[in-house]
mmCIF file of C-alpha atoms in Angstrom:
data_model
loop_
_atom_site.group_PDB
_atom_site.id
_atom_site.type_symbol
_atom_site.label_atom_id
_atom_site.label_comp_id
_atom_site.label_asym_id
_atom_site.label_seq_id
_atom_site.Cartn_x
_atom_site.Cartn_y
_atom_site.Cartn_z
ATOM 1 C CA MET A 27 0.000 0.000 0.000
ATOM 2 C CA GLU A 28 1.204 3.493 -0.778
ATOM 3 C CA ASP A 29 2.502 5.540 2.151
ATOM 4 C CA PHE A 30 0.353 8.652 1.946
ATOM 5 C CA GLY A 31 2.816 10.691 3.975
ATOM 6 C CA PHE A 32 0.429 12.573 6.224
ATOM 7 C CA ASP A 33 -1.450 11.957 9.445
ATOM 8 C CA VAL A 34 -5.121 12.946 9.480
ATOM 9 C CA TYR A 35 -5.711 11.923 13.066
ATOM 10 C CA ASP A 36 -3.017 12.889 15.540
ATOM 11 C CA LEU A 37 -2.802 16.669 15.887
ATOM 12 C CA SER A 38 -0.395 16.610 18.814
ATOM 13 C CA GLY A 39 2.621 17.102 16.560
ATOM 14 C CA ALA A 40 0.969 19.420 14.059
ATOM 15 C CA GLU A 41 3.045 22.499 13.592
ATOM 16 C CA ARG A 42 3.645 24.757 10.625
ATOM 17 C CA GLU A 43 7.070 26.173 9.931
ATOM 18 C CA GLY A 44 7.882 29.192 12.066
ATOM 19 C CA ALA A 45 4.755 28.784 14.204
ATOM 20 C CA LEU A 46 4.523 28.401 17.958
ATOM 21 C CA ARG A 47 2.866 25.408 19.538
ATOM 22 C CA PRO A 48 -0.518 25.842 21.208
ATOM 23 C CA LEU A 49 -0.400 27.629 24.575
ATOM 24 C CA ARG A 50 2.818 29.386 23.527
ATOM 25 C CA TYR A 51 1.675 32.314 21.438
ATOM 26 C CA ASP A 52 1.310 36.082 21.367
ATOM 27 C CA ARG A 53 -1.368 36.681 23.977
ATOM 28 C CA THR A 54 -1.964 40.234 22.716
ATOM 29 C CA GLN A 55 -3.670 38.780 19.622
ATOM 30 C CA TYR A 56 -6.672 38.080 21.805
ATOM 31 C CA ALA A 57 -8.847 40.277 23.977
ATOM 32 C CA ASP A 58 -9.221 39.537 27.673
ATOM 33 C CA PHE A 59 -12.743 38.864 28.904
ATOM 34 C CA GLU A 60 -12.483 41.897 31.179
ATOM 35 C CA GLU A 61 -11.473 44.051 28.215
ATOM 36 C CA PHE A 62 -14.503 42.852 26.262
ATOM 37 C CA LEU A 63 -16.797 43.603 29.213
ATOM 38 C CA MET A 64 -15.434 47.136 29.377
ATOM 39 C CA CYS A 65 -16.107 47.602 25.661
ATOM 40 C CA ILE A 66 -19.766 46.611 25.941
ATOM 41 C CA ALA A 67 -20.407 48.514 29.167
ATOM 42 C CA ASP A 68 -21.497 51.632 27.274
ATOM 43 C CA LEU A 69 -22.848 50.688 23.873
ATOM 44 C CA PRO A 70 -23.744 53.398 21.337
ATOM 45 C CA ALA A 71 -27.391 54.045 20.582
ATOM 46 C CA ARG A 72 -26.806 53.995 16.832
ATOM 47 C CA LYS A 73 -24.737 51.690 14.675
ATOM 48 C CA ARG A 74 -21.830 53.088 12.700
ATOM 49 C CA ARG A 75 -21.687 51.482 9.270
ATOM 50 C CA VAL A 76 -18.483 49.927 7.941
ATOM 51 C CA LYS A 77 -18.203 49.678 4.146
ATOM 52 C CA LYS A 78 -17.423 46.262 2.739
ATOM 53 C CA ALA A 79 -15.016 47.847 0.256
ATOM 54 C CA ASP A 80 -12.931 49.208 3.132
ATOM 55 C CA LEU A 81 -12.618 45.671 4.512
ATOM 56 C CA SER A 82 -11.451 44.147 1.207
ATOM 57 C CA VAL A 83 -7.712 44.648 1.759
ATOM 58 C CA ASN A 84 -6.240 41.212 0.958
ATOM 59 C CA GLY A 85 -9.307 39.594 -0.563
ATOM 60 C CA ARG A 86 -13.011 40.214 -1.079
ATOM 61 C CA VAL A 87 -15.620 41.021 1.557
ATOM 62 C CA VAL A 88 -19.105 40.995 0.054
ATOM 63 C CA ALA A 89 -22.718 40.888 1.197
ATOM 64 C CA ASP A 90 -23.717 38.034 -1.106
ATOM 65 C CA SER A 91 -26.232 35.223 -0.799
ATOM 66 C CA MET A 92 -25.669 31.983 1.052
ATOM 67 C CA ASP A 93 -26.115 30.142 -2.247
ATOM 68 C CA ALA A 94 -23.306 32.184 -3.828
ATOM 69 C CA TYR A 95 -21.076 31.453 -0.840
ATOM 70 C CA LEU A 96 -21.755 27.715 -0.949
ATOM 71 C CA HIS A 97 -20.905 27.527 -4.660
ATOM 72 C CA HIS A 98 -17.604 29.355 -4.230
ATOM 73 C CA ASP A 99 -14.738 26.880 -4.522
ATOM 74 C CA GLY A 100 -12.762 28.120 -1.502
ATOM 75 C CA GLU A 101 -11.990 25.886 1.465
ATOM 76 C CA SER A 102 -14.491 26.300 4.315
ATOM 77 C CA SER A 103 -14.243 25.247 7.939
ATOM 78 C CA SER A 104 -16.983 22.652 7.419
ATOM 79 C CA ALA A 105 -15.010 20.988 4.623
ATOM 80 C CA LEU A 106 -11.728 21.153 6.548
ATOM 81 C CA LYS A 107 -13.291 19.387 9.534
ATOM 82 C CA GLN A 108 -14.093 16.531 7.191
ATOM 83 C CA ALA A 109 -10.473 16.453 6.018
ATOM 84 C CA LEU A 110 -9.438 15.746 9.606
ATOM 85 C CA VAL A 111 -11.605 12.601 9.533
ATOM 86 C CA THR A 112 -10.271 11.376 6.180
ATOM 87 C CA PRO A 113 -9.535 13.099 2.867
ATOM 88 C CA ARG A 114 -12.310 11.028 1.309
ATOM 89 C CA HIS A 115 -14.812 12.583 3.740
ATOM 90 C CA TYR A 116 -13.623 15.957 2.477
ATOM 91 C CA VAL A 117 -14.178 15.033 -1.180
ATOM 92 C CA VAL A 118 -17.707 13.775 -0.562
ATOM 93 C CA TYR A 119 -18.584 16.865 1.469
ATOM 94 C CA LYS A 120 -17.399 19.141 -1.357
ATOM 95 C CA ASP A 121 -19.598 17.379 -3.915
ATOM 96 C CA LEU A 122 -22.273 19.987 -4.717
ATOM 97 C CA ARG A 123 -24.448 17.381 -6.420
ATOM 98 C CA ILE A 124 -25.497 16.097 -2.995
ATOM 99 C CA ASP A 125 -28.590 17.975 -1.827
ATOM 100 C CA ARG A 126 -28.392 18.676 1.896
ATOM 101 C CA ASN A 127 -31.186 21.265 2.017
ATOM 102 C CA ARG A 128 -33.870 20.882 4.646
ATOM 103 C CA LYS A 129 -37.167 22.323 3.557
ATOM 104 C CA HIS A 130 -39.155 22.092 6.790
ATOM 105 C CA PHE A 131 -39.264 24.785 9.460
ATOM 106 C CA GLN A 132 -36.276 24.675 11.773
ATOM 107 C CA LEU A 133 -36.552 26.411 15.124
ATOM 108 C CA GLY A 134 -32.823 27.070 15.459
ATOM 109 C CA THR A 135 -32.451 28.485 11.949
ATOM 110 C CA PHE A 136 -35.393 30.815 12.452
ATOM 111 C CA CYS A 137 -34.154 32.083 15.817
ATOM 112 C CA HIS A 138 -30.663 32.578 14.398
ATOM 113 C CA SER A 139 -32.145 35.073 11.922
ATOM 114 C CA ALA A 140 -34.576 36.579 14.410
ATOM 115 C CA PHE A 141 -31.822 37.401 16.925
ATOM 116 C CA LEU A 142 -30.288 39.699 14.302
ATOM 117 C CA GLN A 143 -33.644 40.803 12.873
ATOM 118 C CA PRO A 144 -36.053 40.915 15.844
ATOM 119 C CA GLU A 145 -38.902 41.984 13.577
ATOM 120 C CA LEU A 146 -39.032 38.363 12.385
ATOM 121 C CA PHE A 147 -40.384 37.391 15.796
ATOM 122 C CA ARG A 148 -43.448 39.467 14.956
ATOM 123 C CA LYS A 149 -43.976 37.798 11.604
ATOM 124 C CA VAL A 150 -44.754 34.247 12.664
ATOM 125 C CA ARG A 151 -48.333 33.060 12.691
ATOM 126 C CA THR A 152 -50.281 29.900 13.397
ATOM 127 C CA GLU A 153 -52.741 29.192 10.618
ATOM 128 C CA PRO A 154 -56.278 28.479 11.855
ATOM 129 C CA LYS A 155 -57.553 24.957 11.522
ATOM 130 C CA ALA A 156 -59.740 24.737 8.455
ATOM 131 C CA ASP A 157 -60.675 22.046 5.972
ATOM 132 C CA ARG A 158 -58.987 22.894 2.659
ATOM 133 C CA GLY A 159 -61.324 20.452 0.932
ATOM 134 C CA THR A 160 -64.433 22.550 1.588
ATOM 135 C CA ILE A 161 -65.644 25.962 0.404
ATOM 136 C CA LYS A 162 -66.127 27.108 3.997
ATOM 137 C CA GLY A 163 -62.641 26.057 5.058
ATOM 138 C CA VAL A 164 -60.869 27.705 2.122
ATOM 139 C CA THR A 165 -62.936 30.890 2.551
ATOM 140 C CA THR A 166 -61.954 31.026 6.230
ATOM 141 C CA LEU A 167 -58.261 30.780 5.333
ATOM 142 C CA ILE A 168 -58.449 33.452 2.609
ATOM 143 C CA GLU A 169 -60.124 35.909 4.991
ATOM 144 C CA TRP A 170 -57.545 35.119 7.678
ATOM 145 C CA TYR A 171 -54.640 35.815 5.290
ATOM 146 C CA TRP A 172 -56.208 39.129 4.261
ATOM 147 C CA GLU A 173 -56.536 40.100 7.914
ATOM 148 C CA GLN A 174 -52.934 39.172 8.775
ATOM 149 C CA MET A 175 -51.546 41.194 5.858
ATOM 150 C CA GLY A 176 -53.791 44.141 6.704
ATOM 151 C CA ILE A 177 -55.403 44.311 3.288
ATOM 152 C CA PRO A 178 -59.098 44.723 2.415
ATOM 153 C CA ALA A 179 -61.046 41.991 0.695
ATOM 154 C CA GLU A 180 -59.771 41.835 -2.876
ATOM 155 C CA CYS A 181 -62.806 40.104 -4.322
ATOM 156 C CA VAL A 182 -66.217 38.744 -3.439
ATOM 157 C CA LEU A 183 -65.825 35.135 -2.334
ATOM 158 C CA THR A 184 -69.538 34.364 -2.189
ATOM 159 C CA GLY A 185 -70.578 32.237 -5.135
ATOM 160 C CA MET A 186 -67.052 31.123 -6.034
ATOM 161 C CA LYS A 187 -66.487 27.438 -6.626
ATOM 162 C CA LEU A 188 -63.831 25.484 -4.767
ATOM 163 C CA PRO A 189 -61.168 25.508 -7.552
ATOM 164 C CA GLU A 190 -61.483 29.298 -7.858
ATOM 165 C CA LEU A 191 -61.200 29.735 -4.086
ATOM 166 C CA LYS A 192 -58.113 27.545 -3.955
ATOM 167 C CA SER A 193 -56.488 29.721 -6.636
ATOM 168 C CA VAL A 194 -57.190 32.830 -4.541
ATOM 169 C CA LEU A 195 -55.775 31.073 -1.458
ATOM 170 C CA THR A 196 -52.573 30.135 -3.285
ATOM 171 C CA ALA A 197 -52.093 33.784 -4.305
ATOM 172 C CA CYS A 198 -52.644 34.896 -0.693
ATOM 173 C CA GLU A 199 -50.084 32.426 0.608
ATOM 174 C CA GLY A 200 -47.546 33.656 -1.924
ATOM 175 C CA ARG A 201 -47.985 37.299 -0.927
ATOM 176 C CA PHE A 202 -47.867 36.292 2.728
ATOM 177 C CA LYS A 203 -44.408 34.763 2.272
ATOM 178 C CA GLU A 204 -43.214 37.687 0.137
ATOM 179 C CA GLN A 205 -43.977 40.008 3.051
ATOM 180 C CA GLY A 206 -41.759 37.900 5.328
ATOM 181 C CA PHE A 207 -44.459 36.041 7.244
ATOM 182 C CA GLN A 208 -44.195 32.380 8.209
ATOM 183 C CA CYS A 209 -46.872 29.937 9.279
ATOM 184 C CA ILE A 210 -45.765 27.527 11.987
ATOM 185 C CA SER A 211 -47.376 25.007 14.290
ATOM 186 C CA GLU A 212 -48.871 25.916 17.656
ATOM 187 C CA ASP A 213 -46.103 23.968 19.353
ATOM 188 C CA ASP A 214 -43.378 25.919 17.543
ATOM 189 C CA MET A 215 -45.186 29.183 18.314
ATOM 190 C CA LEU A 216 -45.095 28.435 22.039
ATOM 191 C CA LYS A 217 -41.361 27.759 21.859
ATOM 192 C CA ILE A 218 -40.697 30.945 19.905
ATOM 193 C CA ASP A 219 -42.678 33.020 22.411
ATOM 194 C CA LEU A 220 -40.528 31.598 25.202
ATOM 195 C CA ILE A 221 -37.270 32.163 23.304
ATOM 196 C CA ARG A 222 -38.286 35.725 22.452
ATOM 197 C CA LYS A 223 -38.729 36.507 26.139
ATOM 198 C CA VAL A 224 -35.325 35.038 26.962
ATOM 199 C CA TYR A 225 -33.767 36.997 24.092
ATOM 200 C CA ASN A 226 -35.144 40.263 25.478
ATOM 201 C CA THR A 227 -34.233 39.665 29.133
ATOM 202 C CA TYR A 228 -31.018 37.585 29.178
ATOM 203 C CA GLY A 229 -28.160 39.340 30.959
ATOM 204 C CA GLY A 230 -30.274 42.413 31.590
ATOM 205 C CA GLY A 231 -31.195 42.741 27.911
ATOM 206 C CA ILE A 232 -27.667 42.641 26.465
ATOM 207 C CA LEU A 233 -28.606 40.622 23.358
ATOM 208 C CA PRO A 234 -30.863 43.130 21.537
ATOM 209 C CA ARG A 235 -28.579 46.033 22.489
ATOM 210 C CA LEU A 236 -25.451 44.273 21.283
ATOM 211 C CA LEU A 237 -26.761 42.512 18.189
ATOM 212 C CA LYS A 238 -28.343 45.635 16.714
ATOM 213 C CA LEU A 239 -24.730 46.786 16.234
ATOM 214 C CA ALA A 240 -23.702 43.572 14.455
ATOM 215 C CA ASP A 241 -23.216 42.932 10.728
ATOM 216 C CA ALA A 242 -24.412 39.671 9.168
ATOM 217 C CA GLU A 243 -24.792 37.961 5.765
ATOM 218 C CA THR A 244 -21.202 38.765 4.811
ATOM 219 C CA SER A 245 -18.736 36.471 3.044
ATOM 220 C CA PHE A 246 -14.936 36.691 3.141
ATOM 221 C CA TYR A 247 -12.945 35.277 0.220
ATOM 222 C CA GLY A 248 -9.156 35.119 0.314
ATOM 223 C CA SER A 249 -6.075 32.973 -0.105
ATOM 224 C CA ASP A 250 -4.138 31.011 2.511
ATOM 225 C CA PRO A 251 -0.536 32.340 2.538
ATOM 226 C CA ALA A 252 0.933 28.967 3.560
ATOM 227 C CA THR A 253 -0.673 26.709 0.924
ATOM 228 C CA GLY A 254 -1.919 29.154 -1.696
ATOM 229 C CA LEU A 255 -5.373 27.561 -1.576
ATOM 230 C CA SER A 256 -8.497 29.690 -1.746
ATOM 231 C CA VAL A 257 -10.334 30.033 1.562
ATOM 232 C CA LYS A 258 -13.722 31.391 2.539
ATOM 233 C CA VAL A 259 -15.586 32.135 5.746
ATOM 234 C CA ARG A 260 -19.074 33.445 6.423
ATOM 235 C CA PRO A 261 -19.429 34.262 10.124
ATOM 236 C CA ASP A 262 -22.918 34.398 11.556
ATOM 237 C CA ALA A 263 -22.249 38.011 12.538
ATOM 238 C CA MET A 264 -19.444 40.359 13.552
ATOM 239 C CA LEU A 265 -18.931 43.431 15.712
ATOM 240 C CA PHE A 266 -16.544 46.151 14.601
ATOM 241 C CA GLU A 267 -14.232 48.373 16.614
ATOM 242 C CA GLU A 268 -16.136 51.386 15.264
ATOM 243 C CA ASN A 269 -19.076 50.327 17.440
ATOM 244 C CA ILE A 270 -17.679 48.452 20.457
ATOM 245 C CA GLY A 271 -13.959 49.265 20.472
ATOM 246 C CA MET A 272 -12.682 45.917 19.122
ATOM 247 C CA ASN A 273 -13.347 43.489 16.277
ATOM 248 C CA VAL A 274 -15.225 40.389 17.420
ATOM 249 C CA VAL A 275 -16.748 37.377 15.670
ATOM 250 C CA VAL A 276 -20.288 36.457 16.753
ATOM 251 C CA SER A 277 -21.260 32.802 16.271
ATOM 252 C CA PHE A 278 -24.686 31.250 16.761
ATOM 253 C CA LYS A 279 -25.101 27.617 17.736
ATOM 254 C CA THR A 280 -28.060 25.422 18.557
ATOM 255 C CA THR A 281 -27.769 22.564 20.990
ATOM 256 C CA CYS A 282 -29.657 19.822 22.773
ATOM 257 C CA ALA A 283 -27.124 19.939 25.620
ATOM 258 C CA THR A 284 -28.695 20.257 29.036
ATOM 259 C CA ASP A 285 -25.971 22.517 30.456
ATOM 260 C CA VAL A 286 -22.833 24.455 29.550
ATOM 261 C CA ASP A 287 -20.469 21.599 30.458
ATOM 262 C CA GLN A 288 -22.214 19.207 28.093
ATOM 263 C CA PHE A 289 -22.131 21.856 25.373
ATOM 264 C CA ALA A 290 -18.362 22.208 25.888
ATOM 265 C CA ARG A 291 -17.982 18.496 25.149
ATOM 266 C CA ASP A 292 -20.078 18.944 22.013
ATOM 267 C CA CYS A 293 -17.816 21.810 20.910
ATOM 268 C CA ALA A 294 -14.831 19.470 21.094
ATOM 269 C CA LYS A 295 -16.731 16.684 19.319
ATOM 270 C CA TYR A 296 -17.824 18.890 16.405
ATOM 271 C CA LYS A 297 -14.515 20.817 16.225
ATOM 272 C CA TYR A 298 -16.092 24.217 16.742
ATOM 273 C CA ASP A 299 -12.657 25.478 17.767
ATOM 274 C CA LEU A 300 -11.393 24.921 14.216
ATOM 275 C CA SER A 301 -14.223 27.057 12.819
ATOM 276 C CA GLU A 302 -13.752 29.865 15.334
ATOM 277 C CA GLY A 303 -9.980 29.914 14.941
ATOM 278 C CA MET A 304 -10.325 29.963 11.153
ATOM 279 C CA TYR A 305 -12.808 32.852 11.293
ATOM 280 C CA LEU A 306 -10.428 34.982 13.347
ATOM 281 C CA GLU A 307 -7.383 34.231 11.225
ATOM 282 C CA VAL A 308 -8.968 34.501 7.774
ATOM 283 C CA MET A 309 -10.971 37.624 8.593
ATOM 284 C CA SER A 310 -7.905 39.307 10.119
ATOM 285 C CA GLN A 311 -5.787 38.416 7.099
ATOM 286 C CA ILE A 312 -8.339 39.620 4.528
ATOM 287 C CA THR A 313 -9.308 42.862 6.276
ATOM 288 C CA GLY A 314 -5.939 43.850 7.715
ATOM 289 C CA ARG A 315 -7.738 44.256 11.048
ATOM 290 C CA SER A 316 -7.209 42.224 14.174
ATOM 291 C CA PHE A 317 -10.253 40.150 15.122
ATOM 292 C CA ARG A 318 -9.493 39.444 18.758
ATOM 293 C CA GLY A 319 -12.264 37.311 20.174
ATOM 294 C CA THR A 320 -15.349 35.162 19.699
ATOM 295 C CA LEU A 321 -18.721 35.650 21.344
ATOM 296 C CA MET A 322 -20.984 32.622 20.960
ATOM 297 C CA VAL A 323 -24.765 32.785 21.287
ATOM 298 C CA VAL A 324 -26.133 29.334 22.117
ATOM 299 C CA LEU A 325 -29.792 28.349 21.890
ATOM 300 C CA GLN A 326 -31.257 25.180 23.327
ATOM 301 C CA THR A 327 -33.584 23.544 20.810
ATOM 302 C CA CYS A 328 -34.945 21.282 23.522
ATOM 303 C CA GLU A 329 -36.715 21.942 26.799
ATOM 304 C CA PRO A 330 -36.370 24.442 28.484
ATOM 305 C CA TRP A 331 -35.308 26.342 25.306
ATOM 306 C CA GLN A 332 -32.859 28.654 27.041
ATOM 307 C CA VAL A 333 -30.128 30.944 25.690
ATOM 308 C CA PHE A 334 -26.587 31.445 26.994
ATOM 309 C CA LEU A 335 -23.639 33.595 25.895
ATOM 310 C CA LEU A 336 -20.044 32.338 25.883
ATOM 311 C CA TRP A 337 -16.730 34.180 25.541
ATOM 312 C CA TRP A 338 -14.207 31.771 24.029
ATOM 313 C CA SER A 339 -10.840 31.292 25.707
ATOM 314 C CA PRO A 340 -7.743 32.426 23.764
ATOM 315 C CA GLU A 341 -6.142 28.998 24.286
ATOM 316 C CA ASP A 342 -9.000 27.198 22.550
ATOM 317 C CA LEU A 343 -9.061 29.701 19.696
ATOM 318 C CA GLU A 344 -5.310 29.301 19.216
ATOM 319 C CA ALA A 345 -5.653 25.504 19.192
ATOM 320 C CA GLY A 346 -8.415 25.902 16.614
ATOM 321 C CA LYS A 347 -6.060 27.855 14.357
ATOM 322 C CA TYR A 348 -3.565 24.985 14.472
ATOM 323 C CA LYS A 349 -6.239 22.484 13.527
ATOM 324 C CA TYR A 350 -7.254 24.778 10.673
ATOM 325 C CA HIS A 351 -3.706 24.913 9.315
ATOM 326 C CA HIS A 352 -3.168 21.180 9.783
ATOM 327 C CA ALA A 353 -6.331 20.472 7.767
ATOM 328 C CA MET A 354 -5.190 22.890 5.055
ATOM 329 C CA GLU A 355 -1.874 21.042 4.808
ATOM 330 C CA ILE A 356 -3.714 17.727 4.408
ATOM 331 C CA VAL A 357 -5.914 19.114 1.629
ATOM 332 C CA ALA A 358 -2.983 20.767 -0.143
ATOM 333 C CA GLU A 359 -0.955 17.546 -0.087
ATOM 334 C CA CYS A 360 -3.888 15.462 -1.281
ATOM 335 C CA LYS A 361 -4.504 17.837 -4.171
ATOM 336 C CA GLU A 362 -0.829 17.791 -5.084
ATOM 337 C CA LYS A 363 -0.761 13.952 -5.082
ATOM 338 C CA ARG A 364 -4.263 13.739 -6.593
ATOM 339 C CA CYS A 365 -5.053 11.116 -3.997
ATOM 340 C CA PHE A 366 -7.826 11.333 -1.387
ATOM 341 C CA PRO A 367 -7.770 8.151 0.725
ATOM 342 C CA GLY A 368 -10.528 7.178 3.113
ATOM 343 C CA PHE A 369 -10.156 5.212 6.338
ATOM 344 C CA ASP A 370 -7.403 3.196 4.677
ATOM 345 C CA ALA A 371 -5.153 6.186 5.419
ATOM 346 C CA ARG A 372 -5.273 5.123 9.067
ATOM 347 C CA ALA A 373 -3.764 1.721 8.335
ATOM 348 C CA GLU A 374 -0.025 1.215 8.555
ATOM 349 C CA SER A 375 2.021 1.345 5.380
ATOM 350 C CA GLY A 376 1.916 -2.036 3.619
ATOM 351 C CA ALA A 377 -1.173 -3.235 5.548
ATOM 352 C CA ARG A 378 -3.439 -2.980 2.485
ATOM 353 C CA GLY A 379 -5.834 -0.703 4.310
ATOM 354 C CA ILE A 380 -6.459 -3.155 7.180
ATOM 355 C CA ILE A 381 -6.559 -1.264 10.476
ATOM 356 C CA GLN A 382 -5.350 -2.967 13.652
ATOM 357 C CA PHE A 383 -8.319 -2.540 15.950
ATOM 358 C CA GLU A 384 -8.740 -2.456 19.727
ATOM 359 C CA LEU A 385 -11.648 -1.439 21.895
ATOM 360 C CA PRO A 386 -10.995 1.467 24.256
ATOM 361 C CA ALA A 387 -9.459 0.506 27.594
ATOM 362 C CA TYR A 388 -12.612 1.276 29.567
ATOM 363 C CA ALA A 389 -14.459 -1.550 27.755
ATOM 364 C CA ARG A 390 -12.169 -4.116 29.392
ATOM 365 C CA MET A 391 -12.807 -2.738 32.851
ATOM 366 C CA ALA A 392 -16.319 -4.162 32.704
ATOM 367 C CA VAL A 393 -15.032 -7.752 32.393
ATOM 368 C CA PRO A 394 -15.051 -9.486 35.801
ATOM 369 C CA GLU A 395 -12.200 -11.699 36.899
ATOM 370 C CA LEU A 396 -13.037 -15.413 36.527
ATOM 371 C CA SER A 397 -11.949 -18.008 39.053
ATOM 372 C CA ILE A 398 -13.076 -21.255 37.408
ATOM 373 C CA GLY A 399 -11.889 -24.295 39.270
ATOM 374 C CA ASN A 400 -10.813 -22.366 42.331
ATOM 375 C CA GLU A 401 -12.733 -22.683 45.569
#
């Protein structure tokens, strides 16, 4: 078997030329928690705009669509995480022919948008129960849509047959969506009402005051100096020094974790540190600014549907940057060799892809000692 020449599993020895190992780095690259607290102690009433053109120093910073971002060929943190599993995982993830879209309503996705655009909270509705197979039911729905959109009756419904009424209803539903409204279930509405209250009151109301100063829906496209590969990031939001005194990445996450400690384990499992470290490094490199910290907004998508804010430690962000660069080196080498092995990369050279396997040590601890033949 070919010796692929790189290790996609053990990051303990990962180090790029001229770089310092994790926990030995320039601490001034990151903001102290106390410094961040001082910056947000007296927030401005109005947001100062920062032009995207002024940020495009060593790359492009644009307010494009998510679809445009996804179709850009640059390396993303999501793809690089896959490269740390195996290069083959990376290749499959990058295949745009695979449809990963989810069409149904997602509580976390909605709240992610609503935290930055609170008016969305006011544009969710629960459609009344009505039989769409009857004239009475369809008429009830049409009149309800007119009322929600604040428009007068557009036609006389009396005397219309069912097919005609259904056509009117379809037009109403289309206009309803165009105006930014969403119809959700009663259960989802109850959850959103609870989350909206938490959003407005958490930490004395810091979320609406802070996030109204944030910028979202922005993509960063650049080039990695070490490998020459194109890179891209699209942070959930960001806060600029013009508004709070420092440049900070804002990330939104949903979780089913029951507490902060369990969420921390999930962060390690899903390699969130790689994403956050990559955001800071790529955005700093492209803009010529120093992005010095990460604020994470976490929403529970399970009972009791709470919110909590986290300030990431510099040590974890620095470790994330190393994982980012290690993944970039793997991808660059695979592209150079035109070889993207799967789990066979974990096998020893010459083993024909067969991995020597052992259960973790704790599994053996459950085996009792046997004393057959001894009294």
